[in-house]
Coordinates of C-alpha atoms in Angstrom, one line a residue:
Chain A
M1 CA -22.7 18.5 -26.7
K2 CA -23.7 17.4 -30.1
A3 CA -25.7 14.2 -30.4
G4 CA -23.6 11.2 -31.4
T5 CA -20.2 12.5 -30.1
S6 CA -19.0 10.7 -27.0
P7 CA -17.6 12.8 -24.1
S8 CA -13.8 13.4 -24.1
L9 CA -12.0 12.1 -21.0
A10 CA -8.8 14.0 -21.7
V11 CA -7.5 16.3 -19.0
E12 CA -4.5 18.4 -18.4
L13 CA -2.7 18.0 -15.1
C14 CA 0.0 20.5 -14.3
G15 CA 0.6 21.0 -18.0
V16 CA 0.7 17.2 -18.7
Q17 CA -1.9 15.8 -21.1
L18 CA -3.6 12.7 -19.8
P19 CA -5.9 10.6 -22.1
T20 CA -8.2 9.9 -19.1
P21 CA -8.3 11.5 -15.7
L22 CA -7.7 8.1 -14.0
V23 CA -4.4 7.8 -12.3
L24 CA -3.1 4.5 -10.9
A25 CA -2.4 5.4 -7.3
S26 CA 1.0 4.8 -5.8
G27 CA 1.6 1.5 -4.0
I28 CA -0.8 -0.4 -6.2
L29 CA 0.6 -2.4 -9.2
G30 CA 3.5 0.1 -9.7
T31 CA 6.2 -2.5 -9.3
E32 CA 7.0 -3.2 -12.9
A33 CA 7.1 -1.6 -16.3
E34 CA 5.0 -4.2 -18.1
L35 CA 2.4 -4.1 -15.4
M36 CA 2.1 -0.3 -15.4
A37 CA 1.7 -0.5 -19.2
R38 CA -1.0 -3.1 -18.8
V39 CA -2.9 -0.7 -16.4
A40 CA -2.4 2.2 -19.0
R41 CA -3.8 0.0 -21.8
S42 CA -6.9 -0.7 -19.7
G43 CA -7.7 2.9 -19.3
A44 CA -5.4 4.8 -16.8
G45 CA -4.3 8.2 -18.1
A46 CA -1.3 8.1 -15.8
V47 CA 0.3 5.5 -13.6
T48 CA 2.3 6.1 -10.4
A49 CA 5.3 3.9 -9.8
K50 CA 5.8 2.4 -6.4
S51 CA 7.4 4.9 -4.0
C52 CA 11.2 4.6 -3.9
S53 CA 13.9 5.7 -1.5
L54 CA 17.7 6.2 -1.9
E55 CA 18.4 2.7 -0.5
S56 CA 16.4 -0.5 -1.1
R57 CA 14.0 -1.5 1.6
A58 CA 12.6 -5.0 2.3
G59 CA 9.4 -3.6 3.9
H60 CA 7.5 -5.2 6.7
P61 CA 7.0 -9.0 7.1
N62 CA 3.6 -10.5 6.2
P63 CA 0.7 -10.2 6.7
T64 CA 1.1 -6.9 4.9
V65 CA -2.1 -6.5 2.8
L66 CA -5.6 -7.6 3.8
A67 CA -9.1 -7.2 2.5
W68 CA -11.6 -6.5 5.2
E69 CA -15.4 -5.9 4.9
H70 CA -15.3 -2.4 3.4
G71 CA -11.9 -2.0 1.8
L72 CA -8.2 -2.9 2.2
I73 CA -5.7 -2.3 5.0
N74 CA -2.0 -2.4 4.3
A75 CA 1.4 -2.0 5.9
V76 CA 3.8 -3.0 3.1
G77 CA 6.3 -0.6 4.7
L78 CA 7.5 1.1 1.5
A79 CA 9.3 -2.0 0.1
N80 CA 11.3 -0.9 -2.9
P81 CA 14.5 -1.8 -4.8
G82 CA 16.2 1.6 -4.1
V83 CA 16.5 4.6 -6.4
E84 CA 19.1 3.1 -8.8
A85 CA 17.0 0.1 -9.7
E86 CA 13.9 2.2 -9.7
V87 CA 15.4 4.6 -12.3
E88 CA 16.0 1.7 -14.6
E89 CA 12.4 0.6 -14.2
L90 CA 11.1 4.2 -14.7
V91 CA 13.0 4.4 -18.0
R92 CA 11.6 1.1 -19.2
T93 CA 8.1 2.2 -18.1
K94 CA 8.3 5.5 -19.9
E95 CA 9.2 3.7 -23.1
L96 CA 6.3 1.3 -22.8
L97 CA 3.9 4.2 -22.0
R98 CA 4.9 6.5 -24.8
P99 CA 2.9 4.8 -27.6
L100 CA -0.1 4.6 -25.3
G101 CA -0.1 8.4 -24.6
A102 CA -0.2 7.8 -20.8
A103 CA 1.9 9.7 -18.3
L104 CA 4.3 8.3 -15.8
V105 CA 4.4 9.6 -12.2
A106 CA 7.5 8.8 -10.2
S107 CA 7.0 8.6 -6.4
V108 CA 9.7 9.3 -3.9
F109 CA 10.1 9.3 -0.1
A110 CA 12.9 9.8 2.3
D111 CA 13.8 10.2 6.0
T112 CA 15.3 13.7 5.8
V113 CA 14.7 16.9 3.7
E114 CA 18.2 16.4 2.2
N115 CA 17.5 12.9 1.2
F116 CA 14.1 13.9 -0.3
A117 CA 16.0 16.3 -2.5
R118 CA 18.6 13.6 -3.5
V119 CA 16.1 10.9 -4.4
A120 CA 14.0 13.4 -6.3
A121 CA 16.9 14.7 -8.3
R122 CA 18.0 11.2 -9.2
V123 CA 14.4 10.2 -10.2
A124 CA 13.9 13.4 -12.3
G125 CA 16.8 12.2 -14.5
A126 CA 14.7 9.2 -15.5
G127 CA 12.3 11.5 -17.3
P128 CA 9.0 10.9 -15.6
D129 CA 6.1 13.3 -16.6
L130 CA 5.4 14.1 -12.9
I131 CA 7.0 13.5 -9.6
E132 CA 4.9 12.7 -6.5
V133 CA 6.4 13.4 -3.1
N134 CA 5.2 10.9 -0.5
I135 CA 5.4 12.8 2.8
S136 CA 2.5 10.9 4.2
C137 CA 3.0 7.2 4.5
P138 CA 1.3 6.1 7.8
N139 CA 3.2 2.8 8.1
V140 CA 6.8 3.8 8.9
H141 CA 6.3 6.0 12.0
D142 CA 8.7 3.9 14.1
E143 CA 11.5 4.5 11.7
F144 CA 10.8 8.0 10.4
G145 CA 9.0 9.6 13.3
T146 CA 5.9 11.8 12.6
P147 CA 5.4 12.1 8.8
F148 CA 6.3 15.4 7.2
A149 CA 2.7 15.7 6.2
A150 CA 1.6 16.3 9.8
D151 CA 3.5 19.6 10.1
A152 CA 3.0 22.6 7.7
A153 CA 6.5 23.9 8.1
A154 CA 8.1 20.5 7.5
A155 CA 5.9 19.8 4.5
A156 CA 6.8 23.1 3.0
E157 CA 10.5 22.5 3.6
V158 CA 10.4 19.2 1.8
T159 CA 8.4 20.7 -1.0
A160 CA 10.9 23.5 -1.5
A161 CA 13.9 21.2 -1.4
V162 CA 12.4 18.8 -4.0
K163 CA 11.3 21.6 -6.3
D164 CA 14.8 23.0 -6.1
A165 CA 16.4 19.5 -6.8
V166 CA 14.0 18.7 -9.7
A167 CA 14.8 22.1 -11.2
G168 CA 11.8 22.2 -13.5
Q169 CA 12.4 18.8 -15.1
A170 CA 8.9 17.7 -14.1
P171 CA 6.0 19.1 -12.1
V172 CA 5.9 18.1 -8.5
L173 CA 2.8 16.7 -6.7
V174 CA 2.8 16.5 -2.9
K175 CA 0.8 13.7 -1.4
L176 CA -1.0 14.7 1.7
S177 CA -2.2 12.7 4.7
P178 CA -5.8 12.8 6.1
N179 CA -4.3 11.9 9.5
V180 CA -4.0 15.6 10.4
A181 CA -6.2 18.2 12.1
D182 CA -6.2 20.7 9.2
I183 CA -5.3 19.3 5.8
A184 CA -6.1 22.7 4.1
A185 CA -3.4 24.4 6.2
I186 CA -0.8 21.8 5.0
A187 CA -2.0 22.3 1.4
R188 CA -1.6 26.0 1.6
A189 CA 1.9 25.6 3.0
V190 CA 3.1 23.3 0.2
E191 CA 1.4 25.5 -2.4
R192 CA 3.4 28.5 -1.1
A193 CA 6.6 26.4 -1.2
G194 CA 6.1 25.8 -4.9
A195 CA 4.2 22.5 -5.2
D196 CA 2.6 22.2 -8.7
G197 CA -0.2 20.0 -7.5
I198 CA -1.6 18.0 -4.6
T199 CA -2.5 14.3 -4.3
A200 CA -5.0 13.7 -1.6
I201 CA -5.5 11.6 0.3
N202 CA -3.0 9.0 1.5
T203 CA -4.5 6.1 3.5
L204 CA -5.9 6.5 7.0
A205 CA -4.2 4.8 9.9
G206 CA -6.2 1.8 11.1
M207 CA -6.0 -1.6 12.7
V208 CA -7.7 -5.0 12.4
I209 CA -7.4 -7.5 15.3
D210 CA -8.0 -11.2 15.1
V211 CA -10.0 -12.0 18.2
H212 CA -8.9 -15.7 18.2
A213 CA -5.2 -14.8 17.8
R214 CA -5.8 -11.9 20.2
R215 CA -3.5 -9.6 18.2
P216 CA -3.5 -7.3 15.2
I217 CA -3.3 -9.3 11.9
L218 CA -0.8 -7.0 10.2
A219 CA 2.7 -7.8 11.2
N220 CA 3.2 -4.0 11.6
R221 CA 0.1 -4.0 13.8
T222 CA -1.2 -0.7 12.3
G223 CA -1.8 -0.1 8.6
G224 CA -3.3 2.3 6.1
L225 CA -7.1 2.0 5.3
S226 CA -8.1 2.4 1.7
G227 CA -11.1 1.5 -0.5
P228 CA -14.8 2.3 -0.4
A229 CA -14.8 2.9 3.4
I230 CA -12.7 6.1 3.0
R231 CA -14.3 7.6 -0.1
P232 CA -16.7 10.2 1.6
L233 CA -13.7 11.3 3.8
A234 CA -11.5 11.7 0.7
V235 CA -14.3 13.6 -1.1
R236 CA -14.6 16.0 1.8
C237 CA -10.8 16.6 1.9
V238 CA -10.7 17.3 -1.9
Y239 CA -13.7 19.7 -1.5
D240 CA -11.9 21.6 1.2
L241 CA -8.6 21.6 -0.7
Y242 CA -10.3 23.0 -3.8
R243 CA -11.3 26.0 -1.7
A244 CA -7.9 26.3 0.0
V245 CA -5.5 26.2 -3.0
S246 CA -5.5 27.0 -6.6
I247 CA -3.1 24.3 -7.8
P248 CA -4.6 21.1 -9.3
I249 CA -5.6 18.2 -7.1
V250 CA -5.4 14.4 -7.8
G251 CA -8.4 13.3 -5.8
T252 CA -7.7 9.8 -4.4
G253 CA -9.5 7.6 -1.9
G254 CA -12.0 4.8 -2.5
V255 CA -12.9 5.5 -6.1
S256 CA -14.2 2.3 -7.7
S257 CA -16.7 3.4 -10.3
G258 CA -17.3 6.0 -12.9
R259 CA -19.8 7.6 -10.6
D260 CA -17.2 7.9 -7.8
A261 CA -14.7 9.5 -10.3
V262 CA -17.3 12.0 -11.4
E263 CA -18.1 12.8 -7.7
M264 CA -14.4 13.4 -7.0
I265 CA -14.1 15.8 -10.0
M266 CA -17.3 17.6 -8.9
A267 CA -15.6 18.1 -5.5
G268 CA -12.7 19.8 -7.3
A269 CA -10.3 17.2 -8.5
T270 CA -8.5 17.6 -11.8
A271 CA -7.5 13.9 -12.0
V272 CA -8.7 10.9 -10.0
G273 CA -6.5 8.4 -8.3
V274 CA -7.6 4.7 -8.4
G275 CA -5.9 2.1 -6.2
S276 CA -7.8 -0.4 -4.1
A277 CA -10.5 -0.7 -6.7
V278 CA -8.1 -3.0 -8.6
Y279 CA -9.1 -5.6 -6.0
D280 CA -12.5 -5.9 -7.8
E281 CA -11.5 -6.9 -11.4
G282 CA -7.7 -6.7 -11.5
P283 CA -5.8 -4.3 -13.6
E284 CA -8.7 -4.2 -16.1
T285 CA -10.9 -2.5 -13.5
F286 CA -9.7 0.8 -15.1
R287 CA -11.6 -0.1 -18.3
R288 CA -14.9 -0.4 -16.5
I289 CA -14.4 2.8 -14.5
R290 CA -13.4 4.7 -17.7
D291 CA -16.4 3.4 -19.6
E292 CA -18.8 4.1 -16.7
M293 CA -17.4 7.6 -16.5
A294 CA -18.0 8.3 -20.2
A295 CA -21.5 7.0 -20.0
L296 CA -22.4 9.1 -17.0
M297 CA -20.9 12.2 -18.5
D298 CA -23.1 11.6 -21.5
D299 CA -26.1 11.2 -19.3
L300 CA -25.3 14.4 -17.4
G301 CA -24.7 16.3 -20.6
Y302 CA -20.9 17.0 -20.1
G303 CA -18.7 16.9 -23.1
R304 CA -15.4 17.5 -21.3
V305 CA -14.1 16.6 -17.8
Q306 CA -13.2 20.1 -17.0
E307 CA -16.8 21.3 -17.3
M308 CA -17.6 19.2 -14.2
R309 CA -14.6 20.3 -12.1
G310 CA -15.7 21.8 -8.8
V311 CA -19.4 22.1 -9.8
A312 CA -20.4 20.9 -6.3
H313 CA -19.1 24.2 -4.9
Q314 CA -21.9 26.2 -6.6
Chain B
V1 CA 0.0 -8.5 -25.8
T2 CA -3.2 -6.5 -25.2
D3 CA -5.3 -9.5 -26.1
Y4 CA -3.4 -11.8 -23.9
F5 CA -4.1 -9.9 -20.8
A6 CA -7.7 -9.0 -21.8
E7 CA -8.4 -12.7 -22.1
L8 CA -7.2 -13.6 -18.7
T9 CA -9.9 -14.8 -16.3
S10 CA -10.3 -12.4 -13.3
T11 CA -13.1 -12.6 -10.8
R12 CA -13.4 -10.7 -7.5
P13 CA -11.2 -12.7 -5.1
K14 CA -12.9 -14.6 -2.3
A15 CA -10.2 -13.1 -0.1
S16 CA -11.3 -12.6 3.4
L17 CA -9.5 -11.9 6.6
P18 CA -7.6 -15.0 7.8
R19 CA -9.9 -17.7 9.2
K20 CA -8.7 -19.8 12.2
A21 CA -8.2 -23.5 11.7
R22 CA -6.9 -26.4 13.8
I23 CA -4.6 -29.2 12.6
V24 CA -6.5 -32.5 12.8
G25 CA -4.1 -34.7 10.9
L26 CA -0.3 -34.8 10.2
K27 CA 1.7 -37.0 7.9
D28 CA 5.4 -36.9 7.1
E29 CA 5.9 -37.5 3.3
S30 CA 9.7 -37.2 3.5
P31 CA 12.2 -35.9 5.9
Q32 CA 11.6 -32.4 4.4
V33 CA 7.9 -32.6 3.5
R34 CA 4.9 -32.8 5.8
T35 CA 1.1 -32.9 5.1
L36 CA -1.3 -31.0 7.3
V37 CA -5.1 -31.7 7.5
L38 CA -7.2 -28.9 8.8
D39 CA -10.7 -28.6 10.4
L40 CA -11.7 -26.2 7.6
S41 CA -13.3 -26.7 4.2
L42 CA -13.2 -24.3 1.3
E43 CA -15.0 -24.1 -2.1
A44 CA -11.9 -24.2 -4.3
E45 CA -10.6 -25.4 -7.6
P46 CA -7.4 -27.5 -8.1
G47 CA -4.4 -25.1 -8.5
Q48 CA -5.8 -22.4 -6.3
F49 CA -3.8 -21.4 -3.2
V50 CA -4.3 -20.1 0.3
M51 CA -2.2 -17.8 2.5
A52 CA -1.3 -19.5 5.7
W53 CA -0.6 -17.2 8.7
L54 CA 1.2 -18.1 11.9
P55 CA 0.7 -15.0 14.2
G56 CA 4.0 -13.5 15.1
V57 CA 5.9 -15.5 12.5
D58 CA 4.8 -14.9 8.9
E59 CA 2.2 -15.5 6.2
K60 CA 3.0 -17.5 3.0
P61 CA 1.2 -19.0 0.0
F62 CA 0.5 -22.7 -0.4
S63 CA -1.3 -24.6 -3.1
L64 CA -4.3 -26.6 -2.0
V65 CA -3.8 -30.3 -2.0
H66 CA -7.4 -30.8 -1.0
A67 CA -10.2 -28.3 -0.2
V68 CA -12.8 -30.4 1.7
P69 CA -11.2 -30.5 4.2
V70 CA -8.2 -28.2 3.6
V71 CA -5.0 -30.2 3.1
L72 CA -1.6 -28.5 2.7
T73 CA 1.7 -30.2 1.9
I74 CA 4.6 -28.1 3.1
A75 CA 8.3 -28.5 2.4
R76 CA 10.7 -27.1 5.1
V77 CA 12.6 -24.5 3.1
G78 CA 12.8 -21.5 5.5
P79 CA 12.0 -20.1 8.9
F80 CA 8.2 -20.0 8.3
T81 CA 7.9 -23.6 7.0
A82 CA 10.2 -24.7 9.8
A83 CA 7.8 -23.1 12.3
V84 CA 4.9 -24.9 10.6
H85 CA 6.7 -28.2 11.0
T86 CA 6.8 -27.8 14.8
L87 CA 3.0 -27.6 14.9
G88 CA 1.1 -30.7 16.3
I89 CA -2.4 -32.0 16.3
G90 CA -4.7 -29.4 17.8
D91 CA -2.4 -26.5 17.1
R92 CA -3.8 -23.5 15.2
L93 CA -3.0 -21.7 12.0
W94 CA -5.0 -19.2 10.0
I95 CA -6.0 -19.5 6.4
R96 CA -6.9 -16.8 3.8
G97 CA -8.4 -17.8 0.5
P98 CA -8.9 -19.6 -1.8
L99 CA -7.0 -17.3 -4.1
G100 CA -5.9 -17.2 -7.8
Q101 CA -6.9 -19.1 -10.9
G102 CA -6.5 -22.8 -10.9
F103 CA -6.3 -25.6 -13.4
T104 CA -9.2 -26.3 -15.9
L105 CA -9.9 -29.5 -17.7
P106 CA -10.1 -29.4 -21.5
G107 CA -13.9 -29.7 -22.0
S108 CA -15.8 -32.9 -21.5
P109 CA -14.2 -36.2 -22.3
I110 CA -15.7 -38.6 -24.8
P111 CA -16.5 -41.8 -22.9
D112 CA -14.8 -44.3 -25.2
P113 CA -11.9 -44.5 -25.5
R114 CA -11.2 -42.5 -22.4
P115 CA -9.0 -39.5 -23.4
S116 CA -6.0 -38.8 -21.2
I117 CA -4.2 -35.9 -19.7
L118 CA -0.6 -35.9 -18.5
L119 CA 0.4 -34.4 -15.2
V120 CA 4.1 -33.7 -14.5
G121 CA 5.2 -32.9 -10.9
G122 CA 8.7 -32.1 -9.7
G123 CA 9.6 -32.7 -6.1
Y124 CA 6.9 -31.5 -3.6
G125 CA 5.2 -29.8 -6.7
V126 CA 3.3 -33.1 -7.1
A127 CA 1.0 -32.3 -4.2
P128 CA -1.3 -29.7 -5.9
L129 CA -1.6 -32.1 -8.9
H130 CA -3.2 -34.6 -6.6
F131 CA -6.3 -32.3 -6.3
L132 CA -6.4 -32.0 -10.1
A133 CA -6.0 -35.8 -10.6
E134 CA -8.9 -36.4 -8.3
R135 CA -11.2 -34.0 -10.1
A136 CA -10.1 -35.2 -13.6
L137 CA -10.6 -38.9 -12.8
A138 CA -14.0 -38.1 -11.3
A139 CA -14.9 -36.2 -14.5
G140 CA -14.0 -39.3 -16.7
W141 CA -10.5 -38.5 -17.8
A142 CA -7.6 -41.0 -17.7
V143 CA -4.7 -39.5 -15.9
S144 CA -1.0 -40.3 -16.3
M145 CA 1.2 -38.8 -13.5
V146 CA 4.9 -38.3 -13.8
I147 CA 6.6 -37.9 -10.4
G148 CA 10.1 -36.5 -10.8
A149 CA 12.5 -36.2 -7.8
R150 CA 16.2 -35.9 -7.1
T151 CA 16.4 -39.2 -5.2
A152 CA 14.1 -41.9 -3.8
I153 CA 13.6 -40.2 -0.5
D154 CA 12.2 -37.1 -2.2
V155 CA 9.5 -39.0 -4.1
V156 CA 6.1 -38.1 -2.5
F157 CA 2.5 -39.1 -3.2
A158 CA 3.3 -42.0 -5.5
E159 CA 1.1 -44.4 -3.8
R160 CA -1.7 -41.8 -3.3
F161 CA -1.9 -41.1 -7.0
A162 CA -2.0 -44.9 -7.7
V163 CA -4.8 -45.4 -5.2
L164 CA -6.8 -42.6 -7.0
G165 CA -6.5 -44.7 -10.3
A166 CA -3.9 -42.7 -12.1
R167 CA -1.1 -44.3 -14.1
V168 CA 2.1 -43.4 -12.1
V169 CA 5.6 -43.1 -13.5
V170 CA 8.4 -42.3 -11.0
I171 CA 11.7 -41.0 -12.2
T172 CA 14.7 -40.0 -10.1
E173 CA 17.8 -38.1 -11.1
D174 CA 20.0 -40.8 -9.5
G175 CA 17.8 -43.7 -10.6
S176 CA 17.4 -44.8 -6.9
L177 CA 13.6 -45.2 -7.6
G178 CA 11.8 -45.8 -10.9
Q179 CA 13.4 -44.6 -14.1
R180 CA 16.6 -42.6 -14.1
G181 CA 16.4 -39.0 -15.4
V182 CA 14.3 -35.9 -15.0
A183 CA 10.5 -35.5 -15.1
T184 CA 10.4 -34.3 -18.7
D185 CA 12.3 -37.4 -19.9
A186 CA 9.5 -39.6 -18.6
A187 CA 6.9 -37.2 -19.9
R188 CA 8.5 -37.2 -23.4
R189 CA 8.4 -41.0 -23.5
L190 CA 4.7 -41.1 -22.5
L191 CA 3.8 -38.5 -25.1
G192 CA 5.5 -40.8 -27.7
E193 CA 3.4 -43.8 -26.7
A194 CA -0.1 -42.4 -26.5
D195 CA -2.4 -39.4 -27.3
Y196 CA -3.0 -36.8 -24.6
Q197 CA -5.4 -33.9 -24.6
G198 CA -3.4 -31.6 -22.3
L199 CA -0.2 -31.2 -20.2
Y200 CA -0.3 -30.0 -16.6
A201 CA 2.8 -29.3 -14.5
C202 CA 3.9 -28.0 -11.1
G203 CA 7.5 -27.9 -9.9
P204 CA 10.7 -25.9 -10.2
E205 CA 10.7 -23.3 -13.0
P206 CA 13.3 -24.9 -15.2
M207 CA 11.0 -28.0 -15.3
L208 CA 8.0 -25.8 -16.2
A209 CA 10.0 -24.3 -19.0
A210 CA 10.9 -27.8 -20.3
V211 CA 7.2 -28.9 -20.1
E212 CA 6.1 -25.8 -22.0
E213 CA 8.6 -26.7 -24.7
L214 CA 7.4 -30.3 -24.7
A215 CA 3.8 -29.1 -25.1
R216 CA 4.8 -26.9 -28.1
D217 CA 6.6 -29.8 -29.7
H218 CA 3.5 -32.0 -29.4
S219 CA 1.0 -29.2 -30.2
L220 CA -0.7 -29.6 -26.9
P221 CA -2.1 -27.0 -24.5
A222 CA -0.3 -26.7 -21.2
Q223 CA -1.2 -25.4 -17.7
L224 CA 1.8 -24.6 -15.5
S225 CA 1.7 -23.7 -11.9
Y226 CA 4.2 -21.0 -10.6
E227 CA 5.5 -20.2 -7.2
R228 CA 6.5 -16.7 -6.1
Y229 CA 7.0 -14.5 -3.0
M230 CA 3.7 -12.9 -2.4
R231 CA 2.2 -10.2 -0.2
C232 CA -1.5 -9.5 -0.8
G233 CA -2.3 -12.6 -2.8
F234 CA -5.1 -10.9 -4.7
G235 CA -3.4 -8.8 -7.4
V236 CA -3.1 -5.4 -5.7
C237 CA 0.4 -4.9 -4.4
G238 CA 2.4 -6.2 -7.5
S239 CA 5.0 -8.1 -5.5
C240 CA 4.8 -11.3 -7.5
V241 CA 4.5 -9.9 -11.0
Q242 CA 6.5 -11.3 -13.9
A243 CA 6.3 -9.4 -17.3
G244 CA 2.9 -7.9 -16.5
W245 CA 1.4 -11.2 -15.3
L246 CA 0.3 -11.3 -11.7
V247 CA 1.2 -14.7 -10.4
C248 CA -1.2 -14.5 -7.4
R249 CA -4.3 -13.3 -9.4
D250 CA -3.8 -14.1 -13.1
G251 CA -2.2 -17.3 -11.9
P252 CA -0.7 -19.2 -10.2
V253 CA -1.6 -21.5 -13.1
R254 CA -0.5 -20.1 -16.5
H255 CA -2.5 -21.4 -19.5
V256 CA -0.4 -22.0 -22.6
K257 CA -2.6 -22.4 -25.7
R258 CA -2.0 -25.1 -28.3
E259 CA 0.2 -23.7 -31.1
T260 CA -1.6 -24.0 -34.4

């Protein structure tokens, strides 16, 4: 790298150009167009809208999100306004993101393979740059049974159905769960079924009990762990996935600094999801992570993000 | 728009897991509104809020009426607040916080003549302004407090503000107590009579909008406290957002600058 030029943070994810590799993870601040635009202005290269389903969902009662000593735990229960309202929000978001050069990721979930296809087809019409398929939410077992992400054949079936429904209108990312015995086997199955990329990982199932109340604090009792506590686990998953598949990976889990983002890319990620770190400084947390990343790349002698990708495998 | 959000104050929330507390005092303010005193103290600013949890029931946000000890004034408006109203002395509830950005006073007052701030409360919205009035009076400000309510029975805290040393003006929609009209009618009259350095308001949103307009007409800065359905309370889930602004984290107090 020539002296005086700052590193470029631009990356390409499944053919989509991102000004920075930082992707707002789903379920965090993805509820409104203006809010997602604010996150993009502060340094996210892409933003993921809140997961939506065909029908609206109220989600679980409170408490739904808590900060514990080493991260967050949540069981919001996929609250969303339903796909029709979500499509309107996606269209508004896309308009606000266009001048910023940031990409929009729509996120979908459903109870059956057929409904995954229906909601994905509807969302594709809103013109998102990418579509993420959430087959791995840990907080809705009672309603949906075992998540599709826990079974390679089921994960592949959903992937194929969504790919067919989206019909090439946008690349499809499949979001995988760490709550499985062999995440690489699931990843290979969704890659064979046509996934364009993988987002890994979703939250880990966990629980926090109040000893005075003598019961779990979350109304749903169990919830998904995120934040600093899960980062080494996420890094290990991304490292394994990089060896298992050749499609790009959005490495997500506990990233809250530029160092953490670089670590995830060295493990093999093409882009880096950021979610719970928003807890630290609000939506403007992205600005700090982006600036730290550029400074660290400069220190390490990297001019472009892709030069770092997977170097930990050497 | 970029600058507006970049200028917002945001610090790492002092959010913790819920902390247990016991009710050590109760007072009925009106048939619908009850004040709870807890055996818990927090380091907090006026305008900040807490999440109150009743295991097996729900968790909801409430502005602090006092922080040392924690005092909450809760109107019965739904199942959760109805459950809170059944609690007695010695019963437990759990508190998370303090959360959000509160009110700030406009710099240091000049001692003579004492400069004034104007507080406007609608219904049970007057309660969090009591915390602000207390701080402002201690810091050397003169405080005028408008208490607006539908009818006499909904007027809360009037005596308490007077005891603090605030000038209190009560106004009811039916004229059953004090002046007849809405809170902003009384505020407009006060702004015509004397100079104020700032406007502060808490209450229903149409009232907040009217206060904002009043501030603009008089070239005054305003701080308005909003109420919203919340989940995390610390700016992560996005449930309470309005036009990019996170009520729980950027607010609940919105600062409107003086128009120049």
